[in-house]
Amino acid sequence: MIEQLLVNERAGILELILNRPEKYNAISDAMWHALREAVFMFGARRDLRVLLIRANGKYFSAGSDINPKTIPEFSGSTLDGRQWFRNKWHTLFDEFEAIEKPIVVAHQGPCMGAALEMSLSCDFRLAATSARYGLPEIEIGGLPGSGGISRLTRLAGPHWARWLIMAGEQATADEALSMGIVHAVYPDDSFESRTQTFCERLAKRPYEVLGLAKLSIELATDLDRAQARNVERISGSILFTGDEQKGLIQAFLERQAAKRQTRE
């Protein structure tokens, strides 16, 4: 990996740390390639149960690093532009959703532009009280092109999508919580420890159950009520016949028997 992305492993948790605080953790090409490599490695390794993405410094990330060297030239071709989005950001963020393991992102400060788009593709978004959110692409004549419109509208609805995208307004951590963009807001002074505790609990959840839960929730979101029920039945039957659930049920029954003996 590179200095711009620090990588730690412990107790089944892979931790990726954006480490470019002097540039507000703006995502450079080098950082993007390192993220992509780490995410695919996480998906391939059975021993890694949870991916946590966080950052050093006062910013989570200002978004994509925009400078003369990184702005692509498409010579007026809209097709080239669409291919660029698909081949770069779309591929990575879609992989976040496809991996059948939980991905957690922790915002200790402002999370803007492409960084918010990346976060919207994660399973869990945790915010410190100092976090704030925005999609400022309109200021440079653009729109979010890699999930900032589609995923945000799906999560928060068109009402708040218009607020952030069209009006270019920003949201505080508490506002983002009320919009449904983040799952929880923690005080700054306990944010790191509470994030770690959350990830540790998640890493102890049954492996097969988490994978099927992620798939089932994603499918049920876009299906009608009857078909969503079929997804539940399929997932439940897969787990019920598997060794993981059999072992967990047996352990539960043994604990219950031990409690009865203690009472007697």
PDB file of C-alpha atoms in Angstrom:
ATOM      1  CA  MET A   1       0.000   0.000   0.000  1.00  0.00           C
ATOM      2  CA  ILE A   2       1.007   3.667   0.111  1.00  0.00           C
ATOM      3  CA  GLU A   3       1.455   6.315   2.782  1.00  0.00           C
ATOM      4  CA  GLN A   4      -1.781   7.980   1.643  1.00  0.00           C
ATOM      5  CA  LEU A   5      -3.719   4.877   2.731  1.00  0.00           C
ATOM      6  CA  LEU A   6      -2.701   3.153   5.954  1.00  0.00           C
ATOM      7  CA  VAL A   7      -3.751  -0.465   6.460  1.00  0.00           C
ATOM      8  CA  ASN A   8      -4.224  -2.279   9.771  1.00  0.00           C
ATOM      9  CA  GLU A   9      -5.545  -5.744  10.555  1.00  0.00           C
ATOM     10  CA  ARG A  10      -6.768  -6.963  13.932  1.00  0.00           C
ATOM     11  CA  ALA A  11      -9.322  -9.438  15.228  1.00  0.00           C
ATOM     12  CA  GLY A  12     -10.910  -9.941  11.822  1.00  0.00           C
ATOM     13  CA  ILE A  13     -11.217  -6.208  11.095  1.00  0.00           C
ATOM     14  CA  LEU A  14      -9.432  -4.632   8.140  1.00  0.00           C
ATOM     15  CA  GLU A  15      -8.942  -0.924   8.813  1.00  0.00           C
ATOM     16  CA  LEU A  16      -8.190   1.475   5.946  1.00  0.00           C
ATOM     17  CA  ILE A  17      -7.144   4.972   7.023  1.00  0.00           C
ATOM     18  CA  LEU A  18      -7.172   7.899   4.591  1.00  0.00           C
ATOM     19  CA  ASN A  19      -3.887   9.608   5.396  1.00  0.00           C
ATOM     20  CA  ARG A  20      -3.509  12.794   3.423  1.00  0.00           C
ATOM     21  CA  PRO A  21      -4.525  15.371   6.053  1.00  0.00           C
ATOM     22  CA  GLU A  22      -2.485  18.182   4.492  1.00  0.00           C
ATOM     23  CA  LYS A  23      -4.797  17.897   1.439  1.00  0.00           C
ATOM     24  CA  TYR A  24      -7.976  17.332   3.474  1.00  0.00           C
ATOM     25  CA  ASN A  25      -7.719  13.640   2.531  1.00  0.00           C
ATOM     26  CA  ALA A  26      -8.736  14.418  -1.038  1.00  0.00           C
ATOM     27  CA  ILE A  27      -8.767  11.132  -2.943  1.00  0.00           C
ATOM     28  CA  SER A  28      -5.841  11.048  -5.357  1.00  0.00           C
ATOM     29  CA  ASP A  29      -5.352   8.498  -8.135  1.00  0.00           C
ATOM     30  CA  ALA A  30      -2.782   6.715  -5.986  1.00  0.00           C
ATOM     31  CA  MET A  31      -5.209   6.578  -3.072  1.00  0.00           C
ATOM     32  CA  TRP A  32      -7.978   5.282  -5.344  1.00  0.00           C
ATOM     33  CA  HIS A  33      -5.781   2.450  -6.648  1.00  0.00           C
ATOM     34  CA  ALA A  34      -4.752   1.539  -3.099  1.00  0.00           C
ATOM     35  CA  LEU A  35      -8.387   1.543  -1.955  1.00  0.00           C
ATOM     36  CA  ARG A  36      -9.361  -0.677  -4.860  1.00  0.00           C
ATOM     37  CA  GLU A  37      -6.564  -3.144  -4.138  1.00  0.00           C
ATOM     38  CA  ALA A  38      -7.463  -3.287  -0.434  1.00  0.00           C
ATOM     39  CA  VAL A  39     -11.188  -3.718  -1.044  1.00  0.00           C
ATOM     40  CA  PHE A  40     -10.704  -6.629  -3.443  1.00  0.00           C
ATOM     41  CA  MET A  41      -8.273  -8.221  -0.979  1.00  0.00           C
ATOM     42  CA  PHE A  42     -10.876  -7.848   1.793  1.00  0.00           C
ATOM     43  CA  GLY A  43     -13.491  -9.566  -0.340  1.00  0.00           C
ATOM     44  CA  ALA A  44     -11.173 -12.505  -1.089  1.00  0.00           C
ATOM     45  CA  ARG A  45      -9.982 -13.265   2.464  1.00  0.00           C
ATOM     46  CA  ARG A  46     -12.253 -15.370   4.683  1.00  0.00           C
ATOM     47  CA  ASP A  47     -10.410 -14.369   7.882  1.00  0.00           C
ATOM     48  CA  LEU A  48     -11.327 -10.690   7.423  1.00  0.00           C
ATOM     49  CA  ARG A  49     -14.882 -10.169   8.648  1.00  0.00           C
ATOM     50  CA  VAL A  50     -15.391  -6.368   8.686  1.00  0.00           C
ATOM     51  CA  LEU A  51     -13.933  -3.493   6.674  1.00  0.00           C
ATOM     52  CA  LEU A  52     -13.609  -0.148   8.474  1.00  0.00           C
ATOM     53  CA  ILE A  53     -12.738   3.007   6.528  1.00  0.00           C
ATOM     54  CA  ARG A  54     -11.741   6.076   8.529  1.00  0.00           C
ATOM     55  CA  ALA A  55      -9.349   9.014   8.207  1.00  0.00           C
ATOM     56  CA  ASN A  56      -6.623  10.988   9.934  1.00  0.00           C
ATOM     57  CA  GLY A  57      -6.926  14.737  10.459  1.00  0.00           C
ATOM     58  CA  LYS A  58      -9.802  17.166  10.792  1.00  0.00           C
ATOM     59  CA  TYR A  59     -11.443  16.089   7.518  1.00  0.00           C
ATOM     60  CA  PHE A  60     -12.739  12.662   6.613  1.00  0.00           C
ATOM     61  CA  SER A  61     -12.267  13.686   2.977  1.00  0.00           C
ATOM     62  CA  ALA A  62     -12.863  16.688   0.752  1.00  0.00           C
ATOM     63  CA  GLY A  63     -13.718  14.268  -2.073  1.00  0.00           C
ATOM     64  CA  SER A  64     -11.935  13.685  -5.346  1.00  0.00           C
ATOM     65  CA  ASP A  65      -8.599  15.445  -5.773  1.00  0.00           C
ATOM     66  CA  ILE A  66      -9.330  18.045  -8.465  1.00  0.00           C
ATOM     67  CA  ASN A  67      -6.282  19.550 -10.129  1.00  0.00           C
ATOM     68  CA  PRO A  68      -5.074  20.081 -13.712  1.00  0.00           C
ATOM     69  CA  LYS A  69      -3.432  16.637 -13.762  1.00  0.00           C
ATOM     70  CA  THR A  70      -6.510  14.717 -12.609  1.00  0.00           C
ATOM     71  CA  ILE A  71      -9.256  16.408 -14.661  1.00  0.00           C
ATOM     72  CA  PRO A  72      -9.890  14.089 -17.636  1.00  0.00           C
ATOM     73  CA  GLU A  73     -10.194  15.466 -21.152  1.00  0.00           C
ATOM     74  CA  PHE A  74     -12.979  13.865 -23.170  1.00  0.00           C
ATOM     75  CA  SER A  75     -12.814  16.063 -26.298  1.00  0.00           C
ATOM     76  CA  GLY A  76     -16.513  16.787 -26.109  1.00  0.00           C
ATOM     77  CA  SER A  77     -17.514  13.110 -26.057  1.00  0.00           C
ATOM     78  CA  THR A  78     -20.233  12.306 -23.557  1.00  0.00           C
ATOM     79  CA  LEU A  79     -19.616   8.583 -24.134  1.00  0.00           C
ATOM     80  CA  ASP A  80     -16.004   8.941 -22.980  1.00  0.00           C
ATOM     81  CA  GLY A  81     -17.244  10.668 -19.851  1.00  0.00           C
ATOM     82  CA  ARG A  82     -19.720   7.903 -19.036  1.00  0.00           C
ATOM     83  CA  GLN A  83     -17.064   5.243 -19.555  1.00  0.00           C
ATOM     84  CA  TRP A  84     -14.684   7.104 -17.240  1.00  0.00           C
ATOM     85  CA  PHE A  85     -17.229   7.138 -14.408  1.00  0.00           C
ATOM     86  CA  ARG A  86     -18.073   3.468 -14.941  1.00  0.00           C
ATOM     87  CA  ASN A  87     -14.491   2.246 -15.161  1.00  0.00           C
ATOM     88  CA  LYS A  88     -13.232   4.233 -12.172  1.00  0.00           C
ATOM     89  CA  TRP A  89     -15.644   5.110  -9.383  1.00  0.00           C
ATOM     90  CA  HIS A  90     -18.575   2.876 -10.349  1.00  0.00           C
ATOM     91  CA  THR A  91     -16.481  -0.297 -10.376  1.00  0.00           C
ATOM     92  CA  LEU A  92     -15.086   0.349  -6.907  1.00  0.00           C
ATOM     93  CA  PHE A  93     -18.309   1.466  -5.250  1.00  0.00           C
ATOM     94  CA  ASP A  94     -20.301  -1.366  -6.818  1.00  0.00           C
ATOM     95  CA  GLU A  95     -17.757  -3.786  -5.364  1.00  0.00           C
ATOM     96  CA  PHE A  96     -18.454  -2.320  -1.907  1.00  0.00           C
ATOM     97  CA  GLU A  97     -22.080  -3.360  -2.342  1.00  0.00           C
ATOM     98  CA  ALA A  98     -21.295  -6.754  -3.902  1.00  0.00           C
ATOM     99  CA  ILE A  99     -18.957  -8.033  -1.180  1.00  0.00           C
ATOM    100  CA  GLU A 100     -21.017 -10.204   1.173  1.00  0.00           C
ATOM    101  CA  LYS A 101     -19.383  -8.776   4.282  1.00  0.00           C
ATOM    102  CA  PRO A 102     -20.117  -5.575   6.215  1.00  0.00           C
ATOM    103  CA  ILE A 103     -18.293  -2.364   5.335  1.00  0.00           C
ATOM    104  CA  VAL A 104     -18.298   0.443   7.896  1.00  0.00           C
ATOM    105  CA  VAL A 105     -17.230   4.051   7.279  1.00  0.00           C
ATOM    106  CA  ALA A 106     -16.508   6.454  10.133  1.00  0.00           C
ATOM    107  CA  HIS A 107     -16.649  10.232   9.540  1.00  0.00           C
ATOM    108  CA  GLN A 108     -14.732  12.288  12.097  1.00  0.00           C
ATOM    109  CA  GLY A 109     -15.061  15.492  10.045  1.00  0.00           C
ATOM    110  CA  PRO A 110     -16.412  16.838   6.742  1.00  0.00           C
ATOM    111  CA  CYS A 111     -17.249  14.219   4.113  1.00  0.00           C
ATOM    112  CA  MET A 112     -17.725  15.769   0.699  1.00  0.00           C
ATOM    113  CA  GLY A 113     -18.239  14.879  -2.952  1.00  0.00           C
ATOM    114  CA  ALA A 114     -16.779  11.540  -4.035  1.00  0.00           C
ATOM    115  CA  ALA A 115     -16.052  10.649  -0.405  1.00  0.00           C
ATOM    116  CA  LEU A 116     -19.762  10.880   0.368  1.00  0.00           C
ATOM    117  CA  GLU A 117     -20.549   8.856  -2.763  1.00  0.00           C
ATOM    118  CA  MET A 118     -18.141   6.180  -1.546  1.00  0.00           C
ATOM    119  CA  SER A 119     -19.717   6.261   1.902  1.00  0.00           C
ATOM    120  CA  LEU A 120     -23.217   5.814   0.494  1.00  0.00           C
ATOM    121  CA  SER A 121     -22.102   2.473  -0.974  1.00  0.00           C
ATOM    122  CA  CYS A 122     -21.011   1.221   2.471  1.00  0.00           C
ATOM    123  CA  ASP A 123     -23.284  -0.791   4.742  1.00  0.00           C
ATOM    124  CA  PHE A 124     -22.906   1.337   7.875  1.00  0.00           C
ATOM    125  CA  ARG A 125     -22.120   5.038   8.210  1.00  0.00           C
ATOM    126  CA  LEU A 126     -21.087   6.380  11.617  1.00  0.00           C
ATOM    127  CA  ALA A 127     -20.612  10.084  12.311  1.00  0.00           C
ATOM    128  CA  ALA A 128     -18.831  12.142  14.938  1.00  0.00           C
ATOM    129  CA  THR A 129     -20.619  15.311  15.989  1.00  0.00           C
ATOM    130  CA  SER A 130     -18.001  17.253  13.991  1.00  0.00           C
ATOM    131  CA  ALA A 131     -18.952  15.523  10.739  1.00  0.00           C
ATOM    132  CA  ARG A 132     -20.712  17.362   7.957  1.00  0.00           C
ATOM    133  CA  TYR A 133     -21.895  16.334   4.524  1.00  0.00           C
ATOM    134  CA  GLY A 134     -22.154  17.880   1.082  1.00  0.00           C
ATOM    135  CA  LEU A 135     -22.117  17.270  -2.655  1.00  0.00           C
ATOM    136  CA  PRO A 136     -20.545  20.471  -4.022  1.00  0.00           C
ATOM    137  CA  GLU A 137     -20.214  19.358  -7.653  1.00  0.00           C
ATOM    138  CA  ILE A 138     -22.748  21.959  -8.785  1.00  0.00           C
ATOM    139  CA  GLU A 139     -20.231  24.678  -7.876  1.00  0.00           C
ATOM    140  CA  ILE A 140     -17.983  23.545 -10.731  1.00  0.00           C
ATOM    141  CA  GLY A 141     -20.808  22.843 -13.178  1.00  0.00           C
ATOM    142  CA  GLY A 142     -21.141  19.138 -12.506  1.00  0.00           C
ATOM    143  CA  LEU A 143     -23.285  16.546 -10.782  1.00  0.00           C
ATOM    144  CA  PRO A 144     -22.418  13.593  -8.562  1.00  0.00           C
ATOM    145  CA  GLY A 145     -21.784  10.815 -11.066  1.00  0.00           C
ATOM    146  CA  SER A 146     -21.061   7.702  -9.016  1.00  0.00           C
ATOM    147  CA  GLY A 147     -23.993   7.090  -6.710  1.00  0.00           C
ATOM    148  CA  GLY A 148     -24.382  10.560  -5.261  1.00  0.00           C
ATOM    149  CA  ILE A 149     -27.731  10.906  -7.012  1.00  0.00           C
ATOM    150  CA  SER A 150     -28.963   7.293  -7.171  1.00  0.00           C
ATOM    151  CA  ARG A 151     -27.853   6.058  -3.750  1.00  0.00           C
ATOM    152  CA  LEU A 152     -28.671   9.293  -1.943  1.00  0.00           C
ATOM    153  CA  THR A 153     -32.171   9.421  -3.420  1.00  0.00           C
ATOM    154  CA  ARG A 154     -32.699   5.791  -2.459  1.00  0.00           C
ATOM    155  CA  LEU A 155     -31.605   6.465   1.142  1.00  0.00           C
ATOM    156  CA  ALA A 156     -32.886   9.948   1.880  1.00  0.00           C
ATOM    157  CA  GLY A 157     -35.514  10.470  -0.834  1.00  0.00           C
ATOM    158  CA  PRO A 158     -35.785  13.152  -3.541  1.00  0.00           C
ATOM    159  CA  HIS A 159     -36.634  15.824  -0.963  1.00  0.00           C
ATOM    160  CA  TRP A 160     -33.161  15.824   0.621  1.00  0.00           C
ATOM    161  CA  ALA A 161     -31.405  14.865  -2.621  1.00  0.00           C
ATOM    162  CA  ARG A 162     -32.567  18.185  -4.073  1.00  0.00           C
ATOM    163  CA  TRP A 163     -31.319  20.011  -0.975  1.00  0.00           C
ATOM    164  CA  LEU A 164     -27.799  18.610  -1.177  1.00  0.00           C
ATOM    165  CA  ILE A 165     -27.377  18.284  -4.957  1.00  0.00           C
ATOM    166  CA  MET A 166     -29.364  21.108  -6.531  1.00  0.00           C
ATOM    167  CA  ALA A 167     -29.100  23.709  -3.767  1.00  0.00           C
ATOM    168  CA  GLY A 168     -25.571  22.655  -2.820  1.00  0.00           C
ATOM    169  CA  GLU A 169     -26.430  22.853   0.868  1.00  0.00           C
ATOM    170  CA  GLN A 170     -24.555  20.967   3.555  1.00  0.00           C
ATOM    171  CA  ALA A 171     -25.860  18.832   6.407  1.00  0.00           C
ATOM    172  CA  THR A 172     -24.568  18.526   9.954  1.00  0.00           C
ATOM    173  CA  ALA A 173     -24.152  15.105  11.540  1.00  0.00           C
ATOM    174  CA  ASP A 174     -27.503  15.382  13.320  1.00  0.00           C
ATOM    175  CA  GLU A 175     -29.217  16.528  10.126  1.00  0.00           C
ATOM    176  CA  ALA A 176     -27.655  13.623   8.222  1.00  0.00           C
ATOM    177  CA  LEU A 177     -28.997  11.273  10.892  1.00  0.00           C
ATOM    178  CA  SER A 178     -32.512  12.634  10.478  1.00  0.00           C
ATOM    179  CA  MET A 179     -32.202  12.312   6.679  1.00  0.00           C
ATOM    180  CA  GLY A 180     -31.212   8.652   6.978  1.00  0.00           C
ATOM    181  CA  ILE A 181     -27.723   9.206   5.571  1.00  0.00           C
ATOM    182  CA  VAL A 182     -25.918   8.005   8.724  1.00  0.00           C
ATOM    183  CA  HIS A 183     -26.886   5.356  11.255  1.00  0.00           C
ATOM    184  CA  ALA A 184     -25.516   6.919  14.441  1.00  0.00           C
ATOM    185  CA  VAL A 185     -23.834  10.074  15.749  1.00  0.00           C
ATOM    186  CA  TYR A 186     -21.282   9.818  18.574  1.00  0.00           C
ATOM    187  CA  PRO A 187     -19.495  12.561  20.559  1.00  0.00           C
ATOM    188  CA  ASP A 188     -16.079  13.463  19.172  1.00  0.00           C
ATOM    189  CA  ASP A 189     -14.235  12.445  22.342  1.00  0.00           C
ATOM    190  CA  SER A 190     -15.635   8.888  22.296  1.00  0.00           C
ATOM    191  CA  PHE A 191     -16.081   8.471  18.539  1.00  0.00           C
ATOM    192  CA  GLU A 192     -13.060   6.281  17.865  1.00  0.00           C
ATOM    193  CA  SER A 193     -13.695   3.910  20.770  1.00  0.00           C
ATOM    194  CA  ARG A 194     -17.400   3.550  19.996  1.00  0.00           C
ATOM    195  CA  THR A 195     -16.640   2.912  16.329  1.00  0.00           C
ATOM    196  CA  GLN A 196     -14.159   0.219  17.279  1.00  0.00           C
ATOM    197  CA  THR A 197     -16.656  -1.379  19.662  1.00  0.00           C
ATOM    198  CA  PHE A 198     -19.300  -1.442  16.935  1.00  0.00           C
ATOM    199  CA  CYS A 199     -16.910  -3.108  14.469  1.00  0.00           C
ATOM    200  CA  GLU A 200     -15.760  -5.659  17.048  1.00  0.00           C
ATOM    201  CA  ARG A 201     -19.365  -6.686  17.744  1.00  0.00           C
ATOM    202  CA  LEU A 202     -20.057  -6.895  14.017  1.00  0.00           C
ATOM    203  CA  ALA A 203     -16.989  -9.083  13.455  1.00  0.00           C
ATOM    204  CA  LYS A 204     -18.394 -11.621  15.928  1.00  0.00           C
ATOM    205  CA  ARG A 205     -21.696 -12.007  14.077  1.00  0.00           C
ATOM    206  CA  PRO A 206     -22.197 -15.291  12.172  1.00  0.00           C
ATOM    207  CA  TYR A 207     -20.345 -15.177   8.867  1.00  0.00           C
ATOM    208  CA  GLU A 208     -22.965 -16.818   6.648  1.00  0.00           C
ATOM    209  CA  VAL A 209     -25.828 -14.881   8.222  1.00  0.00           C
ATOM    210  CA  LEU A 210     -24.189 -11.522   7.550  1.00  0.00           C
ATOM    211  CA  GLY A 211     -23.555 -12.385   3.902  1.00  0.00           C
ATOM    212  CA  LEU A 212     -27.114 -13.528   3.259  1.00  0.00           C
ATOM    213  CA  ALA A 213     -28.543 -10.610   5.223  1.00  0.00           C
ATOM    214  CA  LYS A 214     -26.687  -8.138   3.004  1.00  0.00           C
ATOM    215  CA  LEU A 215     -27.913  -9.854  -0.165  1.00  0.00           C
ATOM    216  CA  SER A 216     -31.478 -10.235   1.103  1.00  0.00           C
ATOM    217  CA  ILE A 217     -31.831  -6.617   2.196  1.00  0.00           C
ATOM    218  CA  GLU A 218     -30.506  -5.385  -1.149  1.00  0.00           C
ATOM    219  CA  LEU A 219     -32.936  -7.601  -3.076  1.00  0.00           C
ATOM    220  CA  ALA A 220     -35.921  -6.779  -0.862  1.00  0.00           C
ATOM    221  CA  THR A 221     -35.363  -3.051  -1.357  1.00  0.00           C
ATOM    222  CA  ASP A 222     -36.246  -3.285  -5.044  1.00  0.00           C
ATOM    223  CA  LEU A 223     -38.846  -6.088  -5.019  1.00  0.00           C
ATOM    224  CA  ASP A 224     -42.565  -6.010  -4.393  1.00  0.00           C
ATOM    225  CA  ARG A 225     -43.910  -7.350  -1.105  1.00  0.00           C
ATOM    226  CA  ALA A 226     -44.644 -10.881  -2.320  1.00  0.00           C
ATOM    227  CA  GLN A 227     -41.257 -11.385  -3.995  1.00  0.00           C
ATOM    228  CA  ALA A 228     -39.448  -9.927  -0.984  1.00  0.00           C
ATOM    229  CA  ARG A 229     -41.141 -12.604   1.146  1.00  0.00           C
ATOM    230  CA  ASN A 230     -39.736 -15.223  -1.241  1.00  0.00           C
ATOM    231  CA  VAL A 231     -36.250 -13.831  -0.687  1.00  0.00           C
ATOM    232  CA  GLU A 232     -36.761 -14.264   3.069  1.00  0.00           C
ATOM    233  CA  ARG A 233     -37.902 -17.863   2.637  1.00  0.00           C
ATOM    234  CA  ILE A 234     -34.972 -18.726   0.380  1.00  0.00           C
ATOM    235  CA  SER A 235     -32.424 -17.144   2.708  1.00  0.00           C
ATOM    236  CA  GLY A 236     -33.972 -18.740   5.777  1.00  0.00           C
ATOM    237  CA  SER A 237     -33.972 -22.213   4.222  1.00  0.00           C
ATOM    238  CA  ILE A 238     -30.321 -21.878   3.167  1.00  0.00           C
ATOM    239  CA  LEU A 239     -29.283 -20.982   6.707  1.00  0.00           C
ATOM    240  CA  PHE A 240     -31.503 -23.591   8.341  1.00  0.00           C
ATOM    241  CA  THR A 241     -29.795 -26.440   6.473  1.00  0.00           C
ATOM    242  CA  GLY A 242     -26.269 -25.088   6.988  1.00  0.00           C
ATOM    243  CA  ASP A 243     -23.668 -26.109   9.564  1.00  0.00           C
ATOM    244  CA  GLU A 244     -23.319 -22.587  10.958  1.00  0.00           C
ATOM    245  CA  GLN A 245     -26.912 -22.307  12.172  1.00  0.00           C
ATOM    246  CA  LYS A 246     -26.993 -25.901  13.370  1.00  0.00           C
ATOM    247  CA  GLY A 247     -23.929 -25.246  15.519  1.00  0.00           C
ATOM    248  CA  LEU A 248     -25.314 -21.986  16.908  1.00  0.00           C
ATOM    249  CA  ILE A 249     -28.687 -23.570  17.747  1.00  0.00           C
ATOM    250  CA  GLN A 250     -26.946 -26.472  19.481  1.00  0.00           C
ATOM    251  CA  ALA A 251     -24.818 -24.050  21.517  1.00  0.00           C
ATOM    252  CA  PHE A 252     -27.962 -22.099  22.472  1.00  0.00           C
ATOM    253  CA  LEU A 253     -29.737 -25.281  23.625  1.00  0.00           C
ATOM    254  CA  GLU A 254     -26.734 -26.294  25.690  1.00  0.00           C
ATOM    255  CA  ARG A 255     -26.650 -22.888  27.399  1.00  0.00           C
ATOM    256  CA  GLN A 256     -30.357 -23.135  28.168  1.00  0.00           C
ATOM    257  CA  ALA A 257     -29.892 -26.625  29.639  1.00  0.00           C
ATOM    258  CA  ALA A 258     -27.013 -25.405  31.809  1.00  0.00           C
ATOM    259  CA  LYS A 259     -29.175 -22.548  33.126  1.00  0.00           C
ATOM    260  CA  ARG A 260     -31.952 -24.961  34.026  1.00  0.00           C
ATOM    261  CA  GLN A 261     -29.535 -27.176  35.909  1.00  0.00           C
ATOM    262  CA  THR A 262     -28.218 -24.171  37.819  1.00  0.00           C
ATOM    263  CA  ARG A 263     -31.746 -23.168  38.872  1.00  0.00           C
ATOM    264  CA  GLU A 264     -32.527 -26.693  39.979  1.00  0.00           C
TER     265      GLU A 264
END
